[in-house]
Every structure is written in C-alpha cells, then in structure tokens.
Amino acid sequence: MKWYINKSKPICPQICEHMCVAINLGEFAPNEKIYSVRELSLLIGVTPNTVQKAYDMLYEMNIIYSVPGAGWFVCENTNACAKKVEALVNEKIEEYFNNMESIGFSKEKATELLQERIGKTNE
C-alpha cells in the first residue's frame, strides 16, 4: 500500500486511516505484527512521536495492541477497523458528491461521470 500523507492536515488521523485500510485489505492479519514506530516514521517521513501518537489512538480504538519488547500487533477482532474504514469510505464518497455539486453537477450526473471513468480505467 502506498502512503499519501497530506502534511497540511492532522497527520495522526491519517496514519490511523491508512493502517485501518491496510488491515481491512488484509495486508496485516489479526495478531500479526505491524510496522515498528521507527519503521513507519521512516517510511512515511514523520517523527517517531507522531507515529507513537497514532498507534496510541489505534490502541484506544481496540485496533492494535502492544506486547512489551515485541512491538505492536493487530487485534484479533477487526470489527472496529472495518467500521472505521466504512466511515472513511462514506466520508470520501460524500466529499466527492459535495465537490461535484459545488461545481454544478447533480448526484446523478456525478455518478454517471464516475461510472464512465471506471469504464475507461477497466479498458
């Protein structure tokens, strides 16, 4: 998975979203070790403190857990992660329709344009 971090927005929630998507897509299985704080900070170009804060947020949401001396792991039950991803998807879809409406397209026309675009990328 590619990481796209928008540094003009709060970074910790973005890290949480990316990790939830990765877990939801099966890149990390339940009880599987995830990136160390240092690995992820180097991968995405943020400070280890930022990654630690994001991991603390994921821990509070029961998405990951820590094993002292071993690292961070995905929780057995990934329902919280799936709900986070569903909310994120709904937010992005609504954002798309709002953006299209702001430039004069109805939801129907925006849907039609999206379907056309999908058809072109599948060719």
Short mmCIF file of C-alpha atoms in Angstrom, two decimals:
data_model
loop_
_atom_site.label_atom_id
_atom_site.label_comp_id
_atom_site.label_asym_id
_atom_site.label_seq_id
_atom_site.Cartn_x
_atom_site.Cartn_y
_atom_site.Cartn_z
CA MET A 1 0.00 0.00 0.00
CA LYS A 2 1.25 3.46 -0.84
CA TRP A 3 1.14 6.07 1.88
CA TYR A 4 -0.15 9.51 0.95
CA ILE A 5 0.27 11.85 3.90
CA ASN A 6 -1.07 15.37 3.49
CA LYS A 7 1.12 17.41 5.79
CA SER A 8 -1.35 20.31 5.76
CA LYS A 9 -3.87 18.12 7.64
CA PRO A 10 -3.51 16.43 11.05
CA ILE A 11 -1.15 13.51 10.49
CA CYS A 12 -2.15 11.11 13.29
CA PRO A 13 -5.69 10.55 11.98
CA GLN A 14 -4.26 9.95 8.50
CA ILE A 15 -1.92 7.29 9.86
CA CYS A 16 -4.86 5.66 11.66
CA GLU A 17 -6.87 5.66 8.44
CA HIS A 18 -4.03 4.14 6.42
CA MET A 19 -3.44 1.42 8.99
CA CYS A 20 -7.15 0.59 9.15
CA VAL A 21 -7.34 0.33 5.38
CA ALA A 22 -4.22 -1.89 5.32
CA ILE A 23 -5.73 -4.15 7.97
CA ASN A 24 -9.12 -4.19 6.25
CA LEU A 25 -7.48 -5.12 2.92
CA GLY A 26 -5.64 -8.00 4.60
CA GLU A 27 -2.13 -6.54 4.48
CA PHE A 28 -1.94 -7.27 8.21
CA ALA A 29 -3.82 -10.23 9.66
CA PRO A 30 -5.20 -10.49 13.21
CA ASN A 31 -2.35 -10.97 15.71
CA GLU A 32 0.22 -10.08 13.05
CA LYS A 33 2.99 -7.65 13.92
CA ILE A 34 2.74 -4.26 12.22
CA TYR A 35 5.48 -1.73 11.48
CA SER A 36 7.56 -0.62 14.41
CA VAL A 37 7.20 3.04 15.31
CA ARG A 38 10.63 3.76 13.85
CA GLU A 39 9.99 1.77 10.64
CA LEU A 40 6.75 3.60 9.93
CA SER A 41 8.21 7.01 10.77
CA LEU A 42 10.99 6.43 8.24
CA LEU A 43 8.59 5.00 5.64
CA ILE A 44 6.25 8.00 5.66
CA GLY A 45 8.65 10.74 6.70
CA VAL A 46 7.21 11.82 10.04
CA THR A 47 8.64 11.83 13.55
CA PRO A 48 8.50 8.70 15.71
CA ASN A 49 6.46 10.72 18.24
CA THR A 50 3.76 11.28 15.60
CA VAL A 51 3.59 7.56 14.81
CA GLN A 52 3.50 6.73 18.53
CA LYS A 53 0.54 9.08 19.00
CA ALA A 54 -1.25 7.43 16.07
CA TYR A 55 -0.55 3.97 17.49
CA ASP A 56 -1.89 5.12 20.85
CA MET A 57 -5.06 6.24 19.06
CA LEU A 58 -5.36 2.86 17.31
CA TYR A 59 -4.82 1.14 20.65
CA GLU A 60 -7.62 3.17 22.25
CA MET A 61 -9.90 2.13 19.37
CA ASN A 62 -9.05 -1.57 20.03
CA ILE A 63 -7.48 -1.96 16.61
CA ILE A 64 -3.93 -2.76 17.71
CA TYR A 65 -2.27 -3.94 20.91
CA SER A 66 1.24 -3.81 22.29
CA VAL A 67 3.43 -6.62 23.51
CA PRO A 68 6.23 -5.10 25.61
CA GLY A 69 9.57 -5.76 23.97
CA ALA A 70 7.97 -7.29 20.87
CA GLY A 71 6.05 -4.45 19.23
CA TRP A 72 2.56 -3.67 18.00
CA PHE A 73 0.08 -6.24 16.70
CA VAL A 74 -3.35 -6.27 15.06
CA CYS A 75 -6.20 -7.13 17.43
CA GLU A 76 -7.99 -10.44 16.93
CA ASN A 77 -11.37 -8.80 16.35
CA THR A 78 -11.10 -6.39 13.42
CA ASN A 79 -14.69 -5.09 13.62
CA ALA A 80 -13.56 -1.69 14.93
CA CYS A 81 -11.20 -1.42 11.99
CA ALA A 82 -13.91 -2.36 9.49
CA LYS A 83 -16.24 0.27 10.97
CA LYS A 84 -13.51 2.91 10.73
CA VAL A 85 -12.92 2.04 7.06
CA GLU A 86 -16.65 2.08 6.29
CA ALA A 87 -16.94 5.55 7.86
CA LEU A 88 -13.90 6.72 5.89
CA VAL A 89 -15.33 5.40 2.61
CA ASN A 90 -18.69 7.05 3.28
CA GLU A 91 -16.94 10.32 4.11
CA LYS A 92 -14.89 10.25 0.88
CA ILE A 93 -17.94 9.40 -1.25
CA GLU A 94 -19.94 12.23 0.32
CA GLU A 95 -16.99 14.57 -0.20
CA TYR A 96 -16.88 13.60 -3.89
CA PHE A 97 -20.59 14.32 -4.37
CA ASN A 98 -20.35 17.61 -2.46
CA ASN A 99 -17.38 18.70 -4.57
CA MET A 100 -19.18 17.81 -7.79
CA GLU A 101 -22.33 19.59 -6.63
CA SER A 102 -20.29 22.70 -5.79
CA ILE A 103 -19.25 22.97 -9.45
CA GLY A 104 -22.76 22.38 -10.75
CA PHE A 105 -23.16 18.62 -11.21
CA SER A 106 -26.14 16.74 -9.80
CA LYS A 107 -25.54 13.49 -7.91
CA GLU A 108 -26.93 11.63 -10.90
CA LYS A 109 -24.53 13.32 -13.33
CA ALA A 110 -21.62 12.88 -10.90
CA THR A 111 -22.47 9.17 -10.64
CA GLU A 112 -22.63 8.90 -14.43
CA LEU A 113 -19.22 10.58 -14.79
CA LEU A 114 -17.74 8.29 -12.17
CA GLN A 115 -19.10 5.21 -13.94
CA GLU A 116 -17.66 6.45 -17.24
CA ARG A 117 -14.28 6.96 -15.58
CA ILE A 118 -14.35 3.46 -14.08
CA GLY A 119 -15.18 2.05 -17.52
CA LYS A 120 -12.19 3.82 -19.04
CA THR A 121 -9.78 2.52 -16.42
CA ASN A 122 -11.03 -1.05 -16.91
CA GLU A 123 -10.33 -1.00 -20.66
#
